[in-house]
mmCIF file of C-alpha atoms and ligand atoms in Angstrom:
data_model
loop_
_atom_site.group_PDB
_atom_site.id
_atom_site.type_symbol
_atom_site.label_atom_id
_atom_site.label_comp_id
_atom_site.label_asym_id
_atom_site.label_seq_id
_atom_site.Cartn_x
_atom_site.Cartn_y
_atom_site.Cartn_z
ATOM 1 C CA MET Q 483 29.804 64.503 -45.383
ATOM 2 C CA LYS Q 484 32.260 62.875 -47.786
ATOM 3 C CA TYR Q 485 33.194 64.886 -51.072
ATOM 4 C CA ILE Q 486 34.357 63.094 -54.130
ATOM 5 C CA SER Q 487 35.669 63.952 -57.591
ATOM 6 C CA ILE Q 488 34.581 61.726 -60.457
ATOM 7 C CA LEU Q 489 37.215 61.696 -63.455
ATOM 8 C CA GLY Q 490 35.026 60.519 -66.372
ATOM 9 C CA SER Q 491 31.508 60.981 -65.028
ATOM 10 C CA THR Q 492 29.701 60.536 -68.260
ATOM 11 C CA GLY Q 493 31.232 56.928 -68.875
ATOM 12 C CA SER Q 494 29.923 53.589 -67.725
ATOM 13 C CA ILE Q 495 31.691 53.639 -64.237
ATOM 14 C CA GLY Q 496 31.259 57.354 -63.893
ATOM 15 C CA THR Q 497 27.406 57.227 -64.387
ATOM 16 C CA GLN Q 498 27.160 54.248 -62.074
ATOM 17 C CA ALA Q 499 29.303 56.163 -59.481
ATOM 18 C CA LEU Q 500 26.753 58.993 -59.636
ATOM 19 C CA ASP Q 501 23.947 56.450 -59.106
ATOM 20 C CA VAL Q 502 25.707 55.223 -55.841
ATOM 21 C CA VAL Q 503 25.934 58.937 -54.756
ATOM 22 C CA ARG Q 504 22.209 59.335 -55.523
ATOM 23 C CA GLY Q 505 21.384 56.572 -53.216
ATOM 24 C CA HIS Q 506 23.441 58.065 -50.371
ATOM 25 C CA SER Q 507 23.123 61.816 -50.835
ATOM 26 C CA ASP Q 508 23.050 62.315 -47.051
ATOM 27 C CA LYS Q 509 26.441 60.907 -46.833
ATOM 28 C CA ILE Q 510 28.461 61.727 -49.961
ATOM 29 C CA LYS Q 511 28.536 64.703 -52.430
ATOM 30 C CA VAL Q 512 30.200 65.272 -55.766
ATOM 31 C CA ALA Q 513 32.529 68.155 -55.687
ATOM 32 C CA ALA Q 514 33.981 67.659 -59.114
ATOM 33 C CA ILE Q 515 33.188 65.914 -62.388
ATOM 34 C CA SER Q 516 34.814 65.584 -65.675
ATOM 35 C CA GLY Q 517 33.757 64.581 -69.338
ATOM 36 C CA ASN Q 518 35.009 64.667 -72.880
ATOM 37 C CA THR Q 519 32.238 64.925 -75.531
ATOM 38 C CA ASN Q 520 28.907 64.062 -73.947
ATOM 39 C CA ILE Q 521 28.097 67.711 -73.132
ATOM 40 C CA GLU Q 522 24.267 67.136 -72.701
ATOM 41 C CA LEU Q 523 24.858 64.524 -70.029
ATOM 42 C CA LEU Q 524 27.368 66.823 -68.328
ATOM 43 C CA ARG Q 525 24.861 69.444 -68.348
ATOM 44 C CA LYS Q 526 22.240 67.119 -66.579
ATOM 45 C CA GLN Q 527 24.789 66.013 -64.146
ATOM 46 C CA ILE Q 528 25.648 69.489 -63.153
ATOM 47 C CA LEU Q 529 22.052 70.517 -62.788
ATOM 48 C CA GLU Q 530 21.435 67.412 -60.675
ATOM 49 C CA PHE Q 531 24.481 67.171 -58.557
ATOM 50 C CA ASN Q 532 25.658 70.887 -58.409
ATOM 51 C CA PRO Q 533 29.483 70.188 -58.324
ATOM 52 C CA ASP Q 534 31.962 73.081 -57.629
ATOM 53 C CA LEU Q 535 34.001 72.074 -60.621
ATOM 54 C CA CYS Q 536 33.480 70.499 -63.971
ATOM 55 C CA CYS Q 537 36.126 69.727 -66.469
ATOM 56 C CA VAL Q 538 35.534 69.234 -70.317
ATOM 57 C CA MET Q 539 38.664 67.937 -72.008
ATOM 58 C CA ASP Q 540 37.987 69.865 -75.185
ATOM 59 C CA ASP Q 541 38.106 73.764 -75.082
ATOM 60 C CA ASN Q 542 35.209 74.143 -77.470
ATOM 61 C CA ASN Q 543 33.018 71.590 -75.864
ATOM 62 C CA ALA Q 544 33.597 73.511 -72.639
ATOM 63 C CA LEU Q 545 32.389 76.629 -74.268
ATOM 64 C CA GLU Q 546 29.393 74.818 -75.713
ATOM 65 C CA LEU Q 547 28.570 73.527 -72.205
ATOM 66 C CA LYS Q 548 28.904 76.923 -70.536
ATOM 67 C CA LYS Q 549 26.398 78.383 -73.206
ATOM 68 C CA HIS Q 550 23.816 75.610 -72.350
ATOM 69 C CA LEU Q 551 23.684 76.164 -68.551
ATOM 70 C CA PRO Q 552 21.454 78.329 -66.798
ATOM 71 C CA PRO Q 553 23.042 81.851 -66.139
ATOM 72 C CA HIS Q 554 22.945 81.355 -62.256
ATOM 73 C CA THR Q 555 24.874 78.024 -62.328
ATOM 74 C CA ARG Q 556 27.679 78.094 -59.792
ATOM 75 C CA THR Q 557 29.707 75.173 -61.287
ATOM 76 C CA GLU Q 558 32.976 76.342 -62.423
ATOM 77 C CA ILE Q 559 33.854 74.965 -65.940
ATOM 78 C CA VAL Q 560 37.489 74.238 -66.647
ATOM 79 C CA SER Q 561 39.147 72.488 -69.580
ATOM 80 C CA GLY Q 562 41.996 70.334 -70.821
ATOM 81 C CA MET Q 563 44.561 68.286 -68.866
ATOM 82 C CA GLU Q 564 45.120 71.156 -66.510
ATOM 83 C CA GLY Q 565 41.340 71.163 -65.729
ATOM 84 C CA LEU Q 566 41.410 67.424 -65.198
ATOM 85 C CA ILE Q 567 44.362 67.785 -62.759
ATOM 86 C CA ALA Q 568 42.510 70.473 -60.968
ATOM 87 C CA ALA Q 569 39.396 68.034 -60.525
ATOM 88 C CA ALA Q 570 41.826 65.299 -59.307
ATOM 89 C CA GLU Q 571 43.580 67.633 -56.879
ATOM 90 C CA TYR Q 572 40.307 69.415 -55.873
ATOM 91 C CA GLU Q 573 40.857 70.401 -52.245
ATOM 92 C CA LYS Q 574 37.513 69.441 -50.884
ATOM 93 C CA SER Q 575 37.546 65.994 -52.458
ATOM 94 C CA GLN Q 576 38.695 63.117 -50.287
ATOM 95 C CA ILE Q 577 38.089 60.568 -52.749
ATOM 96 C CA ILE Q 578 38.864 60.618 -56.535
ATOM 97 C CA VAL Q 579 37.134 58.113 -58.608
ATOM 98 C CA THR Q 580 39.377 57.732 -61.640
ATOM 99 C CA ALA Q 581 36.924 56.472 -64.233
ATOM 100 C CA VAL Q 582 38.468 58.098 -67.368
ATOM 101 C CA SER Q 583 39.344 55.386 -69.884
ATOM 102 C CA GLY Q 584 43.040 55.402 -71.246
ATOM 103 C CA MET Q 585 46.511 56.816 -70.744
ATOM 104 C CA ILE Q 586 44.874 60.273 -70.050
ATOM 105 C CA GLY Q 587 44.099 58.906 -66.556
ATOM 106 C CA LEU Q 588 47.728 58.624 -65.582
ATOM 107 C CA LYS Q 589 48.555 62.324 -64.845
ATOM 108 C CA PRO Q 590 45.519 63.214 -62.935
ATOM 109 C CA THR Q 591 45.881 60.089 -60.753
ATOM 110 C CA VAL Q 592 49.527 60.808 -60.008
ATOM 111 C CA ALA Q 593 48.441 64.351 -59.142
ATOM 112 C CA ALA Q 594 45.797 63.064 -56.696
ATOM 113 C CA VAL Q 595 48.155 60.673 -55.147
ATOM 114 C CA LYS Q 596 50.716 63.392 -54.463
ATOM 115 C CA LYS Q 597 47.818 65.310 -52.540
ATOM 116 C CA GLY Q 598 47.296 62.243 -50.351
ATOM 117 C CA LYS Q 599 43.718 61.563 -51.729
ATOM 118 C CA THR Q 600 42.060 58.205 -51.659
ATOM 119 C CA ILE Q 601 41.900 56.775 -55.081
ATOM 120 C CA ALA Q 602 38.982 54.710 -56.140
ATOM 121 C CA LEU Q 603 40.731 53.244 -59.062
ATOM 122 C CA ALA Q 604 38.873 52.439 -62.144
ATOM 123 C CA ASN Q 605 41.328 53.491 -64.689
ATOM 124 C CA LYS Q 606 43.231 50.327 -65.667
ATOM 125 C CA GLU Q 607 46.140 52.174 -67.238
ATOM 126 C CA THR Q 608 47.384 53.730 -64.085
ATOM 127 C CA LEU Q 609 48.747 50.502 -62.765
ATOM 128 C CA VAL Q 610 49.382 48.580 -65.926
ATOM 129 C CA THR Q 611 51.671 51.420 -67.141
ATOM 130 C CA GLY Q 612 52.835 52.851 -63.929
ATOM 131 C CA GLY Q 613 53.136 49.702 -61.745
ATOM 132 C CA ASN Q 614 55.639 49.838 -58.872
ATOM 133 C CA TYR Q 615 56.316 53.511 -59.495
ATOM 134 C CA ILE Q 616 52.527 54.481 -58.606
ATOM 135 C CA MET Q 617 52.466 51.981 -55.730
ATOM 136 C CA ASN Q 618 55.487 53.476 -54.117
ATOM 137 C CA LEU Q 619 54.034 57.024 -54.671
ATOM 138 C CA SER Q 620 50.748 55.838 -53.060
ATOM 139 C CA LYS Q 621 52.815 54.648 -49.923
ATOM 140 C CA LYS Q 622 54.959 57.725 -49.846
ATOM 141 C CA TYR Q 623 52.050 60.204 -50.060
ATOM 142 C CA LYS Q 624 49.726 57.958 -47.867
ATOM 143 C CA ALA Q 625 47.195 57.769 -50.645
ATOM 144 C CA PRO Q 626 45.395 54.499 -50.463
ATOM 145 C CA ILE Q 627 44.319 52.801 -53.636
ATOM 146 C CA ILE Q 628 40.997 51.049 -53.447
ATOM 147 C CA PRO Q 629 40.144 49.089 -56.565
ATOM 148 C CA VAL Q 630 36.865 49.616 -58.266
ATOM 149 C CA ASP Q 631 37.195 46.901 -60.880
ATOM 150 C CA SER Q 632 34.970 43.983 -59.924
ATOM 151 C CA GLU Q 633 37.880 41.347 -59.873
ATOM 152 C CA HIS Q 634 40.265 43.499 -57.900
ATOM 153 C CA SER Q 635 37.523 44.616 -55.539
ATOM 154 C CA ALA Q 636 36.890 40.908 -54.884
ATOM 155 C CA ILE Q 637 40.500 40.208 -54.167
ATOM 156 C CA PHE Q 638 40.735 43.261 -51.881
ATOM 157 C CA GLN Q 639 37.720 42.091 -49.899
ATOM 158 C CA CYS Q 640 39.185 38.494 -49.636
ATOM 159 C CA LEU Q 641 42.390 39.794 -48.432
ATOM 160 C CA MET Q 642 40.805 41.690 -45.677
ATOM 161 C CA ALA Q 643 40.128 38.339 -44.137
ATOM 162 C CA ASN Q 644 43.884 37.752 -43.533
ATOM 163 C CA GLU Q 645 46.055 40.448 -42.007
ATOM 164 C CA ASN Q 646 49.209 38.605 -42.764
ATOM 165 C CA LYS Q 647 48.192 38.367 -46.402
ATOM 166 C CA ALA Q 648 49.567 34.653 -46.395
ATOM 167 C CA VAL Q 649 48.559 34.203 -50.041
ATOM 168 C CA ASN Q 650 49.239 31.108 -51.922
ATOM 169 C CA LYS Q 651 47.550 32.209 -55.304
ATOM 170 C CA ILE Q 652 44.996 34.686 -56.656
ATOM 171 C CA ILE Q 653 42.073 33.303 -58.680
ATOM 172 C CA LEU Q 654 41.164 35.838 -61.228
ATOM 173 C CA THR Q 655 37.827 35.061 -63.007
ATOM 174 C CA ALA Q 656 37.014 36.021 -66.521
ATOM 175 C CA SER Q 657 33.687 35.725 -68.291
ATOM 176 C CA GLY Q 658 35.536 34.699 -71.510
ATOM 177 C CA GLY Q 659 33.575 37.303 -73.401
ATOM 178 C CA PRO Q 660 31.497 36.937 -76.560
ATOM 179 C CA PHE Q 661 34.009 34.473 -78.281
ATOM 180 C CA ARG Q 662 34.501 31.984 -75.647
ATOM 181 C CA GLY Q 663 35.116 28.698 -77.053
ATOM 182 C CA LYS Q 664 35.610 29.875 -80.642
ATOM 183 C CA ASP Q 665 38.842 29.002 -82.689
ATOM 184 C CA LYS Q 666 41.131 31.120 -84.693
ATOM 185 C CA GLU Q 667 39.271 30.187 -87.910
ATOM 186 C CA PHE Q 668 36.055 31.701 -86.587
ATOM 187 C CA LEU Q 669 37.745 34.769 -85.170
ATOM 188 C CA LYS Q 670 39.273 35.575 -88.526
ATOM 189 C CA THR Q 671 35.855 36.805 -89.752
ATOM 190 C CA VAL Q 672 34.340 38.508 -86.583
ATOM 191 C CA THR Q 673 33.158 42.005 -87.041
ATOM 192 C CA VAL Q 674 33.308 45.145 -84.700
ATOM 193 C CA GLU Q 675 29.547 44.481 -84.073
ATOM 194 C CA ASP Q 676 30.169 40.877 -82.939
ATOM 195 C CA ALA Q 677 32.817 41.958 -80.583
ATOM 196 C CA LEU Q 678 30.839 44.735 -78.953
ATOM 197 C CA LYS Q 679 28.205 42.156 -77.691
ATOM 198 C CA HIS Q 680 29.314 41.139 -74.189
ATOM 199 C CA PRO Q 681 27.265 38.513 -72.415
ATOM 200 C CA ASN Q 682 27.223 39.807 -69.061
ATOM 201 C CA TRP Q 683 28.482 43.340 -68.493
ATOM 202 C CA SER Q 684 27.446 46.536 -70.223
ATOM 203 C CA MET Q 685 30.506 48.714 -70.507
ATOM 204 C CA GLY Q 686 32.495 51.210 -72.750
ATOM 205 C CA LYS Q 687 33.540 50.065 -76.401
ATOM 206 C CA LYS Q 688 37.269 49.861 -75.552
ATOM 207 C CA ILE Q 689 36.715 47.588 -72.528
ATOM 208 C CA THR Q 690 34.217 45.477 -74.489
ATOM 209 C CA VAL Q 691 36.658 44.786 -77.236
ATOM 210 C CA ASP Q 692 39.315 44.084 -74.763
ATOM 211 C CA SER Q 693 36.969 41.528 -73.036
ATOM 212 C CA ALA Q 694 36.565 39.894 -76.445
ATOM 213 C CA THR Q 695 40.290 39.584 -76.989
ATOM 214 C CA LEU Q 696 41.113 38.733 -73.231
ATOM 215 C CA MET Q 697 43.278 41.637 -73.158
ATOM 216 C CA ASN Q 698 41.074 43.014 -70.432
ATOM 217 C CA LYS Q 699 41.949 40.097 -68.271
ATOM 218 C CA GLY Q 700 45.673 40.412 -69.179
ATOM 219 C CA LEU Q 701 45.624 44.100 -68.245
ATOM 220 C CA GLU Q 702 43.803 42.916 -65.008
ATOM 221 C CA VAL Q 703 46.644 40.322 -64.243
ATOM 222 C CA ILE Q 704 49.173 43.186 -64.600
ATOM 223 C CA GLU Q 705 47.125 45.426 -62.216
ATOM 224 C CA ALA Q 706 46.735 42.657 -59.749
ATOM 225 C CA LYS Q 707 50.370 41.946 -59.788
ATOM 226 C CA PHE Q 708 51.243 45.482 -58.712
ATOM 227 C CA LEU Q 709 48.156 46.326 -56.445
ATOM 228 C CA PHE Q 710 48.637 43.133 -54.315
ATOM 229 C CA GLY Q 711 52.368 42.704 -54.562
ATOM 230 C CA ILE Q 712 52.351 39.235 -55.684
ATOM 231 C CA ASP Q 713 54.263 37.203 -58.353
ATOM 232 C CA PRO Q 714 52.646 36.699 -61.847
ATOM 233 C CA GLU Q 715 52.991 32.908 -61.195
ATOM 234 C CA GLN Q 716 50.666 33.334 -58.382
ATOM 235 C CA ILE Q 717 47.801 34.503 -60.543
ATOM 236 C CA GLU Q 718 45.568 31.969 -61.928
ATOM 237 C CA VAL Q 719 43.129 33.055 -64.607
ATOM 238 C CA ILE Q 720 40.035 31.043 -64.892
ATOM 239 C CA VAL Q 721 36.939 31.425 -67.237
ATOM 240 C CA HIS Q 722 33.722 31.646 -65.426
ATOM 241 C CA PRO Q 723 31.069 32.549 -67.874
ATOM 242 C CA GLN Q 724 28.304 33.414 -65.336
ATOM 243 C CA SER Q 725 30.320 36.293 -63.729
ATOM 244 C CA ILE Q 726 28.957 35.531 -60.343
ATOM 245 C CA ILE Q 727 32.344 34.787 -58.612
ATOM 246 C CA HIS Q 728 34.216 37.987 -59.232
ATOM 247 C CA SER Q 729 37.557 36.555 -58.066
ATOM 248 C CA GLY Q 730 39.084 34.858 -54.978
ATOM 249 C CA VAL Q 731 42.204 34.156 -53.001
ATOM 250 C CA GLU Q 732 43.676 30.907 -51.847
ATOM 251 C CA PHE Q 733 45.716 31.230 -48.634
ATOM 252 C CA ILE Q 734 48.840 29.033 -47.701
ATOM 253 C CA ASP Q 735 46.568 26.806 -45.803
ATOM 254 C CA HIS Q 736 44.657 25.895 -48.977
ATOM 255 C CA SER Q 737 41.631 27.823 -47.664
ATOM 256 C CA THR Q 738 40.036 29.717 -50.443
ATOM 257 C CA LEU Q 739 37.903 32.822 -50.102
ATOM 258 C CA ALA Q 740 35.894 34.147 -53.007
ATOM 259 C CA GLN Q 741 33.513 37.188 -53.400
ATOM 260 C CA LEU Q 742 30.267 36.725 -55.093
ATOM 261 C CA GLY Q 743 27.598 38.962 -56.509
ATOM 262 C CA LEU Q 744 25.498 39.692 -59.372
ATOM 263 C CA PRO Q 745 27.306 41.571 -62.145
ATOM 264 C CA ASP Q 746 26.411 45.064 -60.897
ATOM 265 C CA MET Q 747 29.352 47.474 -60.981
ATOM 266 C CA ARG Q 748 27.586 49.668 -58.413
ATOM 267 C CA ILE Q 749 28.414 47.005 -55.649
ATOM 268 C CA PRO Q 750 32.330 47.291 -56.049
ATOM 269 C CA ILE Q 751 31.925 51.264 -56.565
ATOM 270 C CA GLN Q 752 29.939 51.538 -53.366
ATOM 271 C CA PHE Q 753 32.348 49.397 -51.531
ATOM 272 C CA ALA Q 754 35.281 51.618 -52.743
ATOM 273 C CA LEU Q 755 33.459 54.894 -51.786
ATOM 274 C CA PHE Q 756 32.501 53.724 -48.338
ATOM 275 C CA TYR Q 757 35.381 51.439 -47.471
ATOM 276 C CA PRO Q 758 35.880 50.291 -44.767
ATOM 277 C CA ASN Q 759 32.161 50.363 -44.068
ATOM 278 C CA ARG Q 760 29.285 48.419 -45.677
ATOM 279 C CA MET Q 761 26.183 50.472 -46.638
ATOM 280 C CA GLU Q 762 22.729 49.215 -47.426
ATOM 281 C CA ASN Q 763 21.312 49.738 -50.849
ATOM 282 C CA ASN Q 764 18.253 48.597 -52.881
ATOM 283 C CA TYR Q 765 20.220 46.579 -55.567
ATOM 284 C CA LYS Q 766 19.111 43.088 -56.590
ATOM 285 C CA SER Q 767 19.997 40.285 -54.137
ATOM 286 C CA LEU Q 768 21.920 37.301 -55.394
ATOM 287 C CA SER Q 769 19.853 34.055 -55.537
ATOM 288 C CA LEU Q 770 22.325 31.200 -56.172
ATOM 289 C CA THR Q 771 19.355 28.884 -56.508
ATOM 290 C CA ASP Q 772 17.868 30.980 -59.290
ATOM 291 C CA ILE Q 773 21.488 30.751 -61.053
ATOM 292 C CA GLY Q 774 21.779 26.978 -60.282
ATOM 293 C CA THR Q 775 25.021 26.224 -61.964
ATOM 294 C CA LEU Q 776 28.445 28.006 -61.858
ATOM 295 C CA THR Q 777 30.909 26.646 -64.336
ATOM 296 C CA PHE Q 778 34.635 27.023 -64.741
ATOM 297 C CA GLU Q 779 37.186 26.383 -67.486
ATOM 298 C CA LYS Q 780 40.827 27.099 -68.457
ATOM 299 C CA PRO Q 781 41.408 30.098 -70.750
ATOM 300 C CA ASP Q 782 42.474 29.380 -74.264
ATOM 301 C CA LEU Q 783 45.785 31.137 -74.317
ATOM 302 C CA LYS Q 784 46.715 29.975 -77.911
ATOM 303 C CA THR Q 785 43.696 31.495 -79.594
ATOM 304 C CA PHE Q 786 43.400 34.449 -77.150
ATOM 305 C CA LYS Q 787 47.152 35.515 -77.244
ATOM 306 C CA CYS Q 788 46.618 39.025 -75.555
ATOM 307 C CA LEU Q 789 46.249 37.223 -72.301
ATOM 308 C CA SER Q 790 49.705 35.480 -72.554
ATOM 309 C CA LEU Q 791 51.284 38.623 -73.856
ATOM 310 C CA ALA Q 792 50.347 40.174 -70.395
ATOM 311 C CA PHE Q 793 52.225 37.532 -68.596
ATOM 312 C CA GLU Q 794 55.163 37.965 -71.054
ATOM 313 C CA ALA Q 795 55.034 41.816 -70.431
ATOM 314 C CA LEU Q 796 55.298 41.246 -66.713
ATOM 315 C CA LYS Q 797 58.239 38.960 -67.149
ATOM 316 C CA ALA Q 798 60.007 41.499 -69.272
ATOM 317 C CA GLY Q 799 59.143 44.139 -66.603
ATOM 318 C CA GLY Q 800 59.975 48.070 -66.870
ATOM 319 C CA THR Q 801 58.183 49.806 -69.663
ATOM 320 C CA MET Q 802 56.831 46.593 -71.363
ATOM 321 C CA PRO Q 803 53.404 46.511 -69.653
ATOM 322 C CA ALA Q 804 53.068 50.175 -70.640
ATOM 323 C CA VAL Q 805 54.136 49.296 -74.289
ATOM 324 C CA LEU Q 806 51.617 46.362 -74.446
ATOM 325 C CA ASN Q 807 48.909 48.614 -73.055
ATOM 326 C CA ALA Q 808 49.639 51.613 -75.538
ATOM 327 C CA SER Q 809 49.830 49.085 -78.483
ATOM 328 C CA ASN Q 810 46.551 47.588 -77.710
ATOM 329 C CA GLU Q 811 44.912 50.951 -77.189
ATOM 330 C CA ALA Q 812 46.036 51.829 -80.658
ATOM 331 C CA CYS Q 813 44.977 48.455 -82.134
ATOM 332 C CA VAL Q 814 41.580 48.552 -80.592
ATOM 333 C CA LYS Q 815 40.910 51.996 -82.115
ATOM 334 C CA LEU Q 816 42.047 50.659 -85.462
ATOM 335 C CA PHE Q 817 39.711 47.674 -85.109
ATOM 336 C CA LEU Q 818 36.822 49.937 -84.154
ATOM 337 C CA ASP Q 819 37.665 52.091 -87.204
ATOM 338 C CA LYS Q 820 37.609 48.871 -89.310
ATOM 339 C CA LYS Q 821 41.074 49.274 -90.321
ATOM 340 C CA ILE Q 822 42.530 46.060 -88.812
ATOM 341 C CA SER Q 823 40.892 42.753 -88.228
ATOM 342 C CA PHE Q 824 40.151 41.260 -84.722
ATOM 343 C CA LEU Q 825 43.062 38.773 -84.798
ATOM 344 C CA ASP Q 826 45.436 41.584 -85.858
ATOM 345 C CA ILE Q 827 45.020 43.207 -82.276
ATOM 346 C CA GLY Q 828 46.843 40.391 -80.717
ATOM 347 C CA ASN Q 829 49.285 39.884 -83.645
ATOM 348 C CA ILE Q 830 50.279 43.587 -83.783
ATOM 349 C CA ASN Q 831 50.737 43.753 -79.952
ATOM 350 C CA GLU Q 832 53.006 40.771 -80.116
ATOM 351 C CA LYS Q 833 55.206 42.432 -82.835
ATOM 352 C CA VAL Q 834 55.400 45.668 -81.021
ATOM 353 C CA MET Q 835 56.551 43.953 -77.847
ATOM 354 C CA LEU Q 836 59.104 42.014 -79.804
ATOM 355 C CA SER Q 837 60.733 45.187 -80.963
ATOM 356 C CA HIS Q 838 60.916 46.938 -77.577
ATOM 357 C CA SER Q 839 63.644 46.874 -75.089
ATOM 358 C CA PRO Q 840 62.153 47.685 -71.792
ATOM 359 C CA LEU Q 841 63.444 50.687 -69.765
ATOM 360 C CA GLU Q 842 63.163 51.005 -65.834
ATOM 361 C CA ILE Q 843 60.260 53.382 -64.892
ATOM 362 C CA ASP Q 844 61.491 56.355 -62.727
ATOM 363 C CA SER Q 845 59.065 59.063 -63.899
ATOM 364 C CA ILE Q 846 55.729 59.550 -65.734
ATOM 365 C CA GLU Q 847 57.862 60.803 -68.631
ATOM 366 C CA THR Q 848 59.510 57.404 -68.988
ATOM 367 C CA ILE Q 849 55.866 55.976 -69.415
ATOM 368 C CA LEU Q 850 54.804 58.685 -71.847
ATOM 369 C CA GLU Q 851 57.907 58.281 -73.972
ATOM 370 C CA ALA Q 852 57.233 54.537 -74.163
ATOM 371 C CA GLU Q 853 53.780 55.294 -75.225
ATOM 372 C CA GLU Q 854 54.946 57.673 -77.874
ATOM 373 C CA TRP Q 855 57.434 55.159 -79.176
ATOM 374 C CA THR Q 856 54.693 52.503 -79.285
ATOM 375 C CA LYS Q 857 52.269 54.703 -81.252
ATOM 376 C CA GLN Q 858 55.009 55.133 -83.927
ATOM 377 C CA THR Q 859 55.892 51.546 -83.885
ATOM 378 C CA VAL Q 860 52.260 50.290 -84.277
ATOM 379 C CA LYS Q 861 51.958 52.279 -87.614
ATOM 380 C CA LYS Q 862 54.871 50.200 -88.960
ATOM 381 C CA TYR Q 863 52.781 46.941 -88.558
ATOM 382 C CA ILE Q 864 49.428 47.971 -90.037
HETATM 383 MN MN1 MN P 922 37.013 43.608 -64.425
#
């Protein structure tokens, strides 16, 4: 029996991870879960999966959850960052699914790495902000990082075909989001509601807006650089609106492998949870003849500047990717609150980056200080 912790069990990845567990309940059990505000769903998850530990970020929500559980419930309820770290370090858990969204995922992920846990990485911020610092910790503590994100899972699977990792380039596919093919004039007037309509994937609000600005692809470029130890010049982003090819690798002999599948996140989640084994499931089979046509185009880097900012951030190095990430996190929140426009997201991100002098990352504190600096700096540009 395998035991796992799911940090962020009420979110899109978290609920799908639980669905994977549901399908393999004879092989995998949930030892710890965590959530933030969706107390009702946490209550249901506790009753169904009977974990040892459940962390609720907010203290009051934790009390509220306790009140609504049957008296005999054995699950221990903890709260706050301390509780989240306890779930990440939980002794029984061999795999930690880091499905919390945002910078909040950094500390618990580092804690799990230091305990030598296998990380099923779904929190983008970990590698975007921590980069080589996290990768070095993962090596030092023998804590493998298995990507959950569909693109990185695809690349990871393609790389398994070549032990020497003789890579020419990585082909990172992007759906293009809801505004593919649109120009700046059009984007000036788009609303929050428009941005939240993703053509292929159903996801949380933050990542859906990031898909619309192409920042999501930018963050994935940064992640791929660190996760696979390749140069940014070796990453080619291509727009592939059908989201069937999840990414690929061209090797030095110009042979290219790609991983295909229907856009169902349970496939990469299941792969990460059972790696290196393949497990059966009852998901829908991919029919290429039903789909008929797969198309590809170059991304419009001028209109969707967030993607080019990601390459710029990698070039600048040090804390710059963390600053871009934090600035973007703040800007997306402002956009969702209808305080700034869609195009402001990229414009403010650019201004914040221009006013930052990157520092080398030697601790989590350096990252968190860069984040704090960014929050203050974003305010100047609203
Ligand atoms: Mn992705």
